[in-house]
C-alpha cells in the first residue's frame, strides 16, 4: 500500500482520511466483490433452475410412464394388497418414492405417508386433474407429481427428493464464494498496484514540491510518460518558474536597494570621518550631534551590509570563500583583547583545521558575543568540543532564553522579550538570523540551550561537521 | 569586524620632501570628493579622476605613490585600469569593490591589485590600508640583505630577485611576500602570519590575499608554477619556502 499522503501535522483541521492510493485499492476490491457476487448469484440461480427443471421433467416423464403402466396392470378387481407386486415392476428414480391411492386406501411410500402430500395437489387430483409442485415435504424440498388414473378411482403420486440438488448447489455456492473472495483479493492487489503506478508521477510532483519548499528553486519535473501527466508537469514547471522568478526578483530588489545605499553610505562615512578628525574645531553642540551621527551611521552601515547578506541567501547566491581555518587559533583571535571570557579548548584540538569562510565565521562569533553583551551581561566562556561534530559554544551569565523563544530568537528582526530594552546601542535585529544562515552554508546549525552546569544563563551552540582527516602535512616545520 | 590597525597619528605636515601622492579613480563625484577630503586629512596629496581613461592618462604623465581604483567604472573597467597600471609599474594598488560578489575580489587581485576594500568603507580603514602598503614599500634594516635559496637570490635592499642569474620582475607585495618566506628560514608561515607581516592585517584578514599573491609569485619564481619547487603549500598550515 502506498503510504498515506495526509500530512499528520495538518490533521487538526482535516480529520485523517484514506489516501488516494488506498481509496483506489478499496474501490477495486469492492468492484471485484460486486462483480463476483453478481456472477455467483446468476450462476446459482441459473444452475438451480436448470437442475430443478431437469429433475422435475425426469420425475414427470417417469411418473407419467409409471402411471400408464400401473393403469394397464390394474383391473377393476384389484385391491390395495395387489399393488406392491405391481409397483415393484415400475421404473425407479433416484430419491423418488411413490404413494398410490386406490379407492379409499393408500399405499404409502417407505418414508412418506399420504398425509405428507401437499393438500393443494391432493385437491387437484380429487378433481381428476394432474399436477406438479415443488414444495417442502417433511422439511426438505421435493418435487411432487400427481397423476389421476382416469380408468380407476386411483391416483399416482411420485415424490422426488431434491436434497441431492441442494447438496450440489451448496457445493457450487462454496466454490463460487471462494472464487469471489479470491477475485476480491486479486482486485484489491490489482488496485493497489494500479494506484501505485498512477501515483508514481504524483509522488515525483510531491518530491519536486518539497525540494522547492526546501529552497532548491530550480527544481523541475522531467517529461512524463502520459499526455495527461505531461500537462500536470508543464503546469507545475510553469508555477515553479514563476515562483523562482518572483523570489529572485524580490531578492534582487532587496539587493539592489542595499547596493544603491552603499554609494551614499561611502560618502557619508568619508564625510563624517573628516568631521571626526576635526572634532576639536567643533562646538559642544556640534560634537554631540556628530556623535549621534557617528553612532547611527555605524548602525545603518551594519544594517545595509546585513540586508545585503540576507538578500544573498534568499537569492541563493551566497557562496563561501573557503580557506583553511585553524579553529583553536581562530577562537583565540576572536576573544583576544576581550576581558572576562574564558576560552575552553580541548587538549587535542590545537591542530584542528577546517575548510571555512573565515569572514562569515568571524561575523558569526562577533554576533554571538555581541548578543551576549547586549542581553546576557557579556560572554563568560567560549568553548570548543570535538566529538562527532565540532561544537563551538558561547555562554553568558544573563537570564537565559526561555524555551518558547529558542526558535524565534533566530528569526529576522526578532528581539524576543528582551526587545523592550533596546537602547541607543541596539543591534540591527538581524545578527542571529545571519548566524543561522552562515552556519547553514557551512553545513552546520545554531541553537540556544541551558547552560550544562545548571547555572542561569544562555549557551549558544554552533555545530559544524567534523572535517574529514586529510593525508597530512609533509612537514610541520614549526 | 576588527580589521582596524593601530592608528598612528597623521603628521600635520609631511616631513618628507615630496608628499605622498594618491591617485583615485571613482565615477561618483560625491564619493570622490569625500574620499579626497578624508585622504587629505592624512596629509596626502590626492589626484582625483572620474574614469579609467583619465586615470591612465594622469598616471602616465604624473605617476602616483598609491592608486585607489573603483571596480565599477563607465568605459574601461577597474580591472582593466588595474592591469594597465600594473604593466607600467609596481605601484601599490587598492581596489574598491561595491559588490559582495567574491569573484570580483579574486579577479581584482589577479588583475594586479595589492589589497581591496568593500564599499562602504571606513575612511580610517582606507588610510590604514594605504599606510600599510607605503610602509612595506620601504626597506627594513634588521633583515639580512642577501638571501640565497636554491637557484633564487634575493637582495632585500635593492629589491632584486634573481633566478639562476636572471633578474625577475616582482611587484613590491610579491617581493615582500618572498622576503618574509625567505627570512622564515624554512619554517611554515600561516596565512595569518603572512597577512600580518606583509599586509598589516590582524588574524581576520582575507586569506585569499595571500593565496592569490602566492599564485602570482609562483608564476614568476617557479620554473613550473603548477608543480612549485620553492614556494610550497603545507596543507592545514600555510606556506613555506624551500631550497
XYZ file of C-alpha atoms in Angstrom:
721
model
C 0.000 0.000 0.000
C 1.304 3.448 -0.704
C 1.975 5.441 2.405
C -0.840 7.790 3.413
C -0.472 11.150 1.771
C -2.116 13.141 4.507
C 0.206 15.330 6.499
C -0.070 14.448 10.163
C 0.914 17.994 11.056
C -2.195 19.347 9.451
C -4.514 16.726 10.924
C -6.046 19.287 13.222
C -8.341 20.907 10.658
C -8.908 17.852 8.479
C -9.809 14.533 10.036
C -7.404 11.927 8.708
C -8.882 10.287 5.610
C -7.749 7.427 3.442
C -5.110 8.231 0.932
C -5.896 8.263 -2.754
C -3.921 5.064 -3.228
C -5.843 3.248 -0.525
C -9.100 4.520 -1.926
C -8.289 3.229 -5.387
C -7.369 -0.174 -3.970
C -10.578 -0.318 -1.915
C -12.596 0.705 -4.947
C -11.042 -2.091 -6.980
C -11.731 -4.554 -4.182
C -15.364 -3.505 -3.835
C -15.760 -3.688 -7.607
C -14.263 -7.164 -7.641
C -16.524 -8.233 -4.821
C -19.666 -6.909 -6.513
C -18.835 -8.464 -9.862
C -18.032 -11.822 -8.324
C -21.188 -11.672 -6.207
C -23.248 -10.889 -9.304
C -21.711 -13.690 -11.281
C -22.104 -16.088 -8.362
C -25.746 -15.130 -7.864
C -26.595 -15.514 -11.526
C -24.748 -18.815 -11.721
C -26.546 -20.073 -8.653
C -29.985 -19.089 -9.935
C -29.422 -20.499 -13.401
C -27.936 -23.708 -12.116
C -30.675 -24.162 -9.600
C -33.363 -23.629 -12.196
C -31.775 -25.957 -14.678
C -31.160 -28.697 -12.133
C -34.626 -28.430 -10.658
C -36.273 -28.323 -14.071
C -34.316 -31.333 -15.217
C -35.277 -33.223 -12.098
C -38.899 -32.152 -12.441
C -39.009 -33.235 -16.045
C -37.412 -36.572 -15.327
C -39.777 -37.063 -12.433
C -42.763 -36.129 -14.606
C -41.774 -38.337 -17.543
C -41.098 -41.295 -15.298
C -44.275 -40.659 -13.296
C -46.401 -40.489 -16.443
C -44.916 -43.707 -17.795
C -45.283 -45.419 -14.434
C -48.841 -44.229 -14.073
C -49.643 -45.586 -17.531
C -48.078 -48.946 -16.747
C -49.861 -49.066 -13.413
C -53.096 -48.259 -15.122
C -52.532 -51.058 -17.620
C -51.837 -53.626 -14.962
C -54.752 -52.749 -12.719
C -58.067 -54.421 -13.027
C -61.272 -53.230 -11.559
C -60.950 -56.064 -9.039
C -57.534 -55.043 -7.883
C -57.227 -54.182 -4.207
C -54.596 -52.299 -2.341
C -52.917 -55.603 -1.373
C -52.144 -56.333 -5.031
C -50.336 -53.099 -5.550
C -46.860 -53.739 -4.065
C -46.138 -56.505 -6.587
C -47.233 -54.273 -9.420
C -45.315 -51.316 -8.057
C -42.086 -53.289 -7.824
C -42.027 -53.606 -11.581
C -42.238 -49.834 -12.123
C -39.244 -47.710 -13.087
C -37.427 -46.229 -10.143
C -35.978 -42.759 -9.929
C -33.137 -41.956 -7.574
C -34.503 -40.355 -4.447
C -38.011 -40.981 -5.712
C -40.907 -42.532 -3.801
C -44.436 -43.150 -4.747
C -47.730 -43.038 -2.966
C -50.801 -44.560 -4.565
C -54.447 -44.125 -3.723
C -56.834 -46.835 -4.676
C -60.402 -46.112 -3.621
C -60.149 -45.122 -0.023
C -56.904 -46.927 0.598
C -53.424 -45.523 0.303
C -50.258 -47.361 -0.454
C -47.670 -45.322 1.445
C -44.071 -44.965 0.465
C -41.418 -46.367 2.790
C -40.731 -42.996 4.326
C -43.787 -41.000 3.449
C -47.446 -41.209 4.090
C -50.292 -39.613 2.191
C -50.608 -37.024 4.950
C -47.302 -35.637 3.738
C -48.694 -34.834 0.310
C -49.407 -31.180 -0.358
C -53.169 -30.676 0.152
C -53.407 -28.418 -2.871
C -52.248 -31.173 -5.153
C -54.451 -33.763 -3.498
C -57.374 -31.413 -4.065
C -56.415 -31.058 -7.742
C -56.304 -34.801 -8.168
C -59.606 -35.175 -6.367
C -60.908 -33.013 -9.185
C -59.284 -35.527 -11.596
C -56.620 -33.114 -12.755
C -52.901 -33.892 -12.866
C -50.370 -31.571 -11.265
C -46.811 -30.920 -10.354
C -45.483 -28.969 -7.395
C -42.130 -28.183 -5.892
C -42.667 -27.944 -2.202
C -41.403 -28.794 1.222
C -42.135 -32.300 2.290
C -41.090 -33.148 5.823
C -38.888 -30.082 5.842
C -36.999 -30.896 2.652
C -37.633 -29.697 -0.888
C -39.311 -32.214 -3.089
C -40.989 -32.414 -6.447
C -44.376 -33.925 -6.134
C -46.081 -35.154 -9.313
C -49.634 -36.257 -9.078
C -51.418 -38.162 -11.876
C -55.009 -39.369 -11.643
C -55.564 -42.844 -13.145
C -58.649 -41.955 -15.072
C -59.772 -45.554 -15.636
C -59.970 -46.283 -11.965
C -60.686 -44.437 -8.783
C -56.963 -44.167 -8.161
C -54.149 -41.598 -8.073
C -50.457 -41.969 -8.631
C -48.108 -39.652 -6.745
C -44.374 -39.512 -7.307
C -42.373 -37.682 -4.700
C -38.782 -36.952 -5.730
C -36.324 -35.636 -3.230
C -34.426 -32.528 -4.329
C -31.868 -32.840 -1.491
C -29.269 -34.094 -3.950
C -29.658 -30.927 -5.946
C -29.467 -28.803 -2.809
C -26.265 -30.508 -1.899
C -24.848 -29.870 -5.350
C -25.980 -26.278 -5.134
C -24.399 -25.890 -1.695
C -21.109 -27.150 -3.067
C -21.402 -24.804 -6.001
C -22.116 -21.970 -3.598
C -18.924 -22.661 -1.656
C -16.904 -22.776 -4.848
C -18.442 -19.513 -6.006
C -17.878 -17.828 -2.639
C -14.267 -18.954 -2.677
C -13.838 -17.643 -6.211
C -15.499 -14.386 -5.145
C -13.153 -13.947 -2.214
C -10.149 -14.700 -4.425
C -11.401 -12.231 -7.012
C -11.833 -9.566 -4.335
C -8.318 -10.057 -3.026
C -6.921 -10.077 -6.553
C -8.837 -6.911 -7.356
C -7.501 -5.247 -4.222
C -3.959 -6.202 -5.173
C -4.509 -5.025 -8.722
C -5.964 -1.773 -7.393
C -3.043 -1.261 -5.117
C -0.597 -1.892 -7.938
C -2.529 0.356 -10.307
C -2.751 3.110 -7.750
C 0.955 2.901 -7.094
C 1.558 3.166 -10.804
C -0.859 6.029 -11.110
C 0.503 7.816 -8.084
C 4.148 7.443 -9.049
C 4.133 10.675 -11.085
C 2.257 12.365 -8.246
C 4.961 11.276 -5.865
C 7.516 12.819 -8.192
C 5.480 16.021 -8.093
C 5.466 15.828 -4.318
C 9.228 15.343 -4.259
C 9.724 18.322 -6.538
C 7.381 20.482 -4.463
C 9.258 19.548 -1.318
C 12.559 20.356 -2.999
C 11.254 23.784 -3.986
C 9.937 24.390 -0.494
C 13.361 23.372 0.793
C 14.949 26.159 -1.235
C 16.077 24.356 -4.389
C 14.128 26.746 -6.554
C 15.470 25.402 -9.843
C 13.812 22.008 -9.340
C 11.719 20.965 -12.363
C 9.785 17.860 -13.347
C 11.030 15.784 -16.233
C 8.748 14.705 -19.112
C 6.099 12.182 -18.092
C 5.045 9.079 -19.947
C 1.460 10.198 -20.333
C -0.059 13.225 -22.109
C -2.380 13.948 -19.153
C 0.534 13.897 -16.764
C 2.590 15.971 -19.159
C 0.065 18.732 -18.760
C 0.363 18.443 -14.998
C 4.125 18.576 -15.106
C 4.037 21.511 -17.540
C 1.764 23.442 -15.198
C 3.918 22.517 -12.259
C 7.082 23.634 -14.015
C 5.404 26.842 -15.090
C 4.438 27.514 -11.471
C 7.956 26.721 -10.282
C 9.438 29.041 -12.912
C 7.112 31.865 -11.920
C 7.870 31.293 -8.264
C 11.597 31.246 -8.843
C 11.473 34.383 -10.967
C 9.419 36.137 -8.345
C 11.624 35.132 -5.450
C 14.703 36.172 -7.368
C 13.070 39.458 -8.285
C 12.246 40.164 -4.656
C 15.705 39.179 -3.520
C 17.268 41.231 -6.300
C 15.184 44.194 -5.295
C 16.438 43.980 -1.721
C 19.944 43.543 -3.048
C 19.598 46.483 -5.454
C 18.263 48.735 -2.720
C 21.133 47.811 -0.460
C 23.607 48.364 -3.303
C 22.173 51.764 -4.030
C 22.602 52.643 -0.372
C 26.284 51.797 -0.492
C 27.361 54.812 -2.502
C 25.724 57.446 -0.282
C 26.938 55.499 2.735
C 30.501 55.685 1.448
C 30.175 59.438 1.027
C 28.585 59.770 4.474
C 31.287 57.736 6.154
C 34.112 59.599 4.468
C 32.478 62.943 5.249
C 31.787 62.062 8.855
C 35.367 60.780 9.094
C 36.645 64.222 8.134
C 34.380 65.832 10.749
C 35.620 63.363 13.370
C 39.226 64.216 12.559
C 38.373 67.873 13.124
C 36.202 67.250 16.156
C 38.188 69.721 18.258
C 37.211 72.564 15.973
C 33.507 71.939 16.628
C 31.335 73.452 19.343
C 29.984 71.203 22.095
C 26.571 71.091 20.476
C 28.062 70.149 17.140
C 30.189 67.478 18.805
C 27.093 65.933 20.378
C 25.341 65.978 17.033
C 28.401 64.433 15.397
C 28.491 61.653 17.982
C 24.858 60.804 17.245
C 25.632 60.826 13.564
C 28.617 58.526 14.000
C 26.687 56.016 16.085
C 23.705 55.794 13.794
C 25.864 55.747 10.711
C 27.621 52.731 12.150
C 24.300 51.006 12.768
C 22.984 51.982 9.358
C 26.098 50.595 7.765
C 25.692 47.314 9.598
C 22.048 47.097 8.661
C 22.752 47.653 4.954
C 25.529 45.074 4.994
C 23.367 42.545 6.761
C 20.445 43.147 4.407
C 22.793 42.593 1.503
C 23.938 39.338 3.040
C 20.370 38.216 3.624
C 19.268 39.065 0.110
C 22.221 36.987 -0.995
C 20.948 33.993 0.976
C 17.412 34.500 -0.299
C 18.512 34.677 -3.905
C 20.615 31.568 -3.331
C 23.760 33.386 -4.471
C 25.573 33.444 -1.145
C 28.759 31.466 -1.559
C 31.588 30.530 0.697
C 35.149 31.766 0.327
C 36.685 28.664 1.790
C 40.101 28.780 3.352
C 41.822 26.617 5.909
C 40.930 27.802 9.379
C 42.662 26.525 12.490
C 39.704 26.511 14.847
C 41.682 26.927 18.065
C 43.695 29.832 16.644
C 40.516 31.341 15.269
C 38.769 31.251 18.652
C 41.848 32.608 20.417
C 41.982 35.504 17.963
C 38.238 36.052 18.413
C 38.397 36.548 22.159
C 41.808 38.226 22.118
C 41.594 41.553 23.885
C 38.173 40.804 25.390
C 38.116 40.794 29.175
C 36.337 38.217 31.276
C 35.961 35.498 28.660
C 37.361 32.075 29.463
C 38.483 30.147 26.429
C 37.995 26.425 26.870
C 39.837 24.412 24.215
C 40.201 20.624 24.216
C 43.763 19.462 24.678
C 43.843 17.697 21.308
C 42.073 20.475 19.418
C 45.022 22.709 18.618
C 45.817 21.191 15.252
C 42.202 21.079 14.113
C 41.835 22.730 10.713
C 38.536 23.113 8.877
C 37.649 24.477 5.472
C 35.523 27.503 6.218
C 34.736 31.066 5.280
C 36.731 32.951 7.876
C 34.884 36.227 7.290
C 31.491 34.603 7.866
C 32.686 32.617 10.879
C 34.163 35.763 12.359
C 30.848 37.530 11.877
C 29.019 34.614 13.490
C 31.251 34.848 16.556
C 31.019 38.648 16.620
C 27.222 38.393 16.510
C 27.088 35.836 19.323
C 29.482 37.841 21.510
C 27.550 40.998 20.687
C 24.282 39.266 21.563
C 25.761 38.044 24.852
C 26.964 41.555 25.648
C 23.597 43.067 24.828
C 21.286 40.601 26.552
C 23.413 38.373 28.760
C 25.761 40.725 30.510
C 28.652 39.616 28.324
C 30.001 36.222 27.356
C 31.766 34.295 30.108
C 33.018 31.234 28.264
C 33.823 30.342 24.687
C 34.438 26.626 24.291
C 35.236 24.089 21.635
C 34.371 20.398 21.702
C 35.433 17.936 19.027
C 33.179 14.927 19.086
C 31.310 13.597 16.103
C 30.875 17.229 15.160
C 32.575 20.405 16.191
C 30.654 22.288 18.822
C 31.571 25.879 19.493
C 29.650 27.296 22.451
C 29.283 30.812 23.806
C 27.909 31.049 27.353
C 26.796 34.037 29.361
C 25.565 34.759 32.899
C 22.377 36.504 31.820
C 18.782 35.448 32.365
C 18.946 32.801 29.625
C 16.458 32.297 26.835
C 13.023 30.855 27.694
C 12.091 27.617 25.915
C 9.323 29.322 23.978
C 11.706 31.812 22.371
C 14.511 29.480 21.445
C 13.468 29.195 17.823
C 12.003 32.656 17.358
C 15.146 34.315 18.643
C 16.875 33.336 15.390
C 14.178 34.970 13.245
C 14.836 38.173 11.389
C 14.161 41.338 13.333
C 13.264 39.273 16.382
C 14.332 40.637 19.731
C 12.312 38.335 21.965
C 11.160 39.534 25.334
C 14.382 41.490 25.677
C 13.254 43.709 22.808
C 11.956 46.434 25.049
C 15.402 47.005 26.433
C 16.765 48.173 23.161
C 18.743 51.288 23.752
C 20.955 53.545 21.726
C 23.328 50.636 21.121
C 20.575 48.322 19.958
C 21.521 45.776 17.344
C 20.042 45.512 13.903
C 17.872 42.529 14.832
C 19.433 40.541 12.021
C 22.525 39.229 13.778
C 21.213 35.863 14.966
C 19.378 35.181 11.704
C 22.690 35.702 9.909
C 24.268 33.249 12.335
C 21.761 30.599 11.264
C 22.268 31.274 7.552
C 26.053 31.334 7.784
C 26.048 28.071 9.712
C 23.696 26.518 7.175
C 26.066 27.486 4.358
C 28.770 25.637 6.258
C 26.548 22.576 6.676
C 26.106 23.279 10.363
C 23.415 24.609 12.657
C 22.987 27.009 15.522
C 20.890 26.652 18.661
C 20.464 28.063 22.114
C 20.124 25.936 25.240
C 20.560 25.973 29.011
C 23.992 26.042 30.478
C 25.132 22.488 31.206
C 26.311 23.471 34.695
C 22.730 24.360 35.657
C 23.541 27.977 36.377
C 21.312 30.676 34.871
C 22.455 31.935 31.506
C 22.281 31.109 27.834
C 24.507 28.769 25.887
C 24.593 29.380 22.156
C 25.998 26.428 20.255
C 27.351 26.209 16.741
C 27.578 22.703 15.357
C 29.786 22.132 12.339
C 30.539 18.897 10.547
C 33.892 17.477 11.530
C 36.413 17.749 8.730
C 37.469 14.567 7.024
C 41.035 13.931 8.082
C 43.387 14.623 5.198
C 46.622 12.843 4.462
C 48.656 15.125 6.427
C 51.391 17.666 6.276
C 54.561 16.713 4.593
C 56.376 18.755 7.175
C 55.441 20.536 10.314
C 58.364 22.846 10.432
C 57.278 24.816 13.491
C 34.996 43.082 12.312
C 38.226 44.002 13.916
C 40.260 44.820 10.893
C 41.411 48.025 12.448
C 45.055 48.648 12.762
C 46.683 50.632 15.494
C 46.365 54.181 14.298
C 49.363 56.336 14.036
C 48.518 59.976 14.214
C 48.907 61.546 10.777
C 51.626 64.110 10.591
C 50.063 67.538 10.165
C 52.657 68.376 7.594
C 54.659 65.720 5.848
C 58.261 65.532 6.983
C 59.231 64.072 3.633
C 60.316 66.430 0.925
C 57.789 65.062 -1.529
C 54.296 64.403 -0.219
C 52.752 61.017 -0.902
C 50.562 61.280 -3.963
C 47.423 59.186 -4.206
C 45.566 58.716 -7.471
C 41.857 57.930 -7.049
C 39.525 56.635 -9.768
C 35.854 56.946 -8.889
C 32.956 57.951 -11.104
C 30.665 59.090 -8.285
C 31.566 62.709 -7.704
C 30.328 62.842 -4.110
C 32.296 59.792 -3.047
C 35.334 61.116 -4.906
C 35.195 64.439 -3.099
C 34.514 62.955 0.325
C 37.326 60.425 -0.089
C 39.688 63.181 -1.221
C 38.835 65.235 1.870
C 39.403 62.207 4.122
C 42.752 61.363 2.490
C 43.890 64.973 2.637
C 43.236 64.837 6.376
C 46.061 62.299 6.488
C 48.395 64.783 4.866
C 48.414 63.097 1.496
C 48.098 64.764 -1.886
C 45.181 63.428 -3.891
C 44.640 63.397 -7.659
C 41.011 62.698 -8.498
C 39.932 61.109 -11.739
C 36.426 60.167 -12.835
C 37.164 57.471 -15.416
C 39.662 54.800 -16.296
C 40.889 56.743 -19.319
C 41.504 59.840 -17.226
C 43.264 57.781 -14.568
C 45.625 56.116 -17.040
C 46.473 59.484 -18.562
C 47.135 61.012 -15.146
C 49.244 58.052 -14.071
C 51.183 58.170 -17.340
C 52.069 61.835 -17.002
C 52.451 62.345 -13.274
C 52.670 58.888 -11.701
C 51.459 58.175 -8.145
C 52.616 56.507 -4.929
C 49.338 54.645 -4.402
C 46.371 54.081 -6.719
C 42.816 53.641 -5.450
C 40.553 52.113 -8.113
C 36.814 51.620 -8.055
C 35.936 48.456 -9.965
C 32.628 49.722 -11.319
C 33.578 52.362 -13.842
C 32.000 53.536 -17.062
C 34.216 52.867 -20.083
C 37.362 50.945 -19.191
C 36.501 48.996 -16.055
C 38.541 48.882 -12.888
C 40.126 45.518 -13.685
C 41.492 46.846 -16.962
C 42.779 50.039 -15.316
C 44.450 47.833 -12.729
C 46.138 45.660 -15.364
C 47.282 48.698 -17.370
C 48.815 50.417 -14.363
C 50.427 47.143 -13.290
C 52.113 46.958 -16.709
C 53.501 50.454 -16.215
C 54.932 49.884 -12.739
C 54.792 48.206 -9.368
C 52.898 50.989 -7.597
C 50.636 49.717 -4.780
C 47.025 49.407 -5.923
C 43.973 49.293 -3.666
C 40.812 48.153 -5.319
C 37.350 49.229 -4.179
C 34.571 46.760 -4.812
C 30.893 47.546 -4.429
C 29.665 44.061 -4.933
C 29.713 41.482 -2.220
C 30.397 39.058 -5.027
C 33.581 37.289 -4.056
C 34.606 36.709 -7.678
C 35.254 40.429 -8.006
C 37.774 40.281 -5.211
C 39.763 37.434 -6.698
C 39.517 38.920 -10.206
C 40.786 42.267 -8.897
C 43.682 40.658 -7.076
C 44.541 38.668 -10.155
C 44.437 41.843 -12.228
C 47.273 43.080 -10.031
C 45.691 44.797 -7.033
C 47.649 44.572 -3.787
C 44.702 44.914 -1.466
C 40.974 45.591 -1.586
C 38.167 47.315 0.307
C 34.433 46.805 0.161
C 32.093 49.751 -0.171
C 31.070 51.357 2.087
C 34.380 51.576 3.871
C 35.505 53.427 6.928
C 37.942 56.183 5.845
C 40.156 55.186 8.768
C 40.363 51.703 7.316
C 41.293 53.127 3.918
C 44.091 55.217 5.449
C 45.329 52.202 7.363
C 45.463 50.104 4.173
C 47.353 52.808 2.306
C 49.789 53.286 5.186
C 50.437 49.541 5.327
C 51.213 49.491 1.594
C 53.501 52.510 1.869
C 55.253 51.185 4.948
C 56.218 47.925 3.386
C 57.459 49.727 0.337
C 60.427 50.919 2.363
C 63.367 48.667 3.169
C 63.844 47.180 6.622
C 67.376 47.349 8.056
C 67.068 44.465 10.536
C 66.853 41.832 7.858
C 69.681 40.091 6.070
C 70.276 41.932 2.864
C 71.147 38.938 0.733
C 69.400 35.558 0.865
C 70.097 32.580 -1.343
C 67.692 29.668 -1.564
C 68.277 27.066 -4.255
C 68.563 28.928 -7.510
C 66.932 32.049 -6.033
C 68.984 35.032 -4.980
C 67.181 37.778 -3.059
C 68.743 41.201 -2.498
C 66.407 42.732 0.084
C 67.973 46.226 -0.035
C 67.870 46.599 -3.762
C 64.530 44.855 -4.196
C 66.099 42.472 -6.651
C 65.358 38.775 -7.145
C 67.366 36.604 -9.494
C 66.678 33.056 -10.548
C 69.885 31.388 -11.724
C 71.322 34.774 -12.572
C 68.268 36.142 -14.399
C 66.524 39.192 -12.914
C 62.861 38.537 -12.033
C 60.373 41.388 -12.022
C 58.191 41.248 -8.899
C 55.704 43.769 -7.570
C 56.509 45.148 -4.158
C 53.912 42.967 -2.483
C 55.211 39.848 -4.194
C 58.735 40.808 -3.260
C 57.786 41.412 0.344
C 55.973 38.066 0.466
C 59.051 36.306 -0.885
C 61.324 38.051 1.618
C 59.051 37.074 4.538
C 59.058 33.440 3.409
C 62.811 33.527 2.864
C 63.630 35.042 6.252
C 61.492 32.388 7.971
C 64.315 30.009 7.045
C 62.208 27.036 6.043
C 59.568 27.390 8.744
C 55.930 27.263 7.674
C 54.143 30.622 7.765
C 50.372 30.529 8.128
C 48.184 32.762 6.003
C 47.504 34.807 9.101
C 51.243 35.238 9.747
C 51.732 36.478 6.195
C 48.665 38.733 6.323
C 50.127 40.398 9.373
C 53.714 40.646 8.151
C 53.028 41.674 4.556
C 49.694 43.488 4.679
C 49.495 44.556 8.309
C 46.180 42.780 8.888
C 45.139 41.119 12.127
C 44.043 37.467 12.246
C 40.793 38.164 10.409
C 42.284 39.409 7.165
C 41.236 37.714 3.951
C 43.399 34.645 3.315
C 42.728 34.932 -0.398
C 45.078 37.921 -0.492
C 47.840 35.508 0.408
C 46.664 32.735 -1.886
C 46.376 34.954 -4.974
C 49.713 36.650 -4.326
C 51.419 33.305 -3.777
C 49.952 32.156 -7.070
C 51.278 35.239 -8.838
C 54.640 34.874 -7.140
C 54.888 31.296 -8.324
C 54.317 32.265 -11.960
C 57.425 34.430 -11.648
C 59.834 32.414 -9.497
C 58.877 28.833 -10.250
C 60.259 27.001 -13.298
C 56.979 25.045 -13.306
C 54.267 27.035 -11.447
C 51.864 24.071 -11.495
C 54.366 21.993 -9.508
C 56.008 24.534 -7.230
C 59.512 23.760 -6.070
C 60.329 26.780 -3.925
C 57.036 28.188 -2.582
C 55.220 25.092 -1.360
C 51.833 24.724 0.263
C 51.681 22.861 3.558
C 48.155 21.581 3.963
C 46.366 22.772 7.025
C 49.207 25.116 7.919
C 50.282 27.582 5.279
C 53.262 28.199 3.025
C 56.990 27.807 3.226
C 59.980 28.467 1.046
C 62.315 25.564 0.480
C 65.508 25.121 -1.441
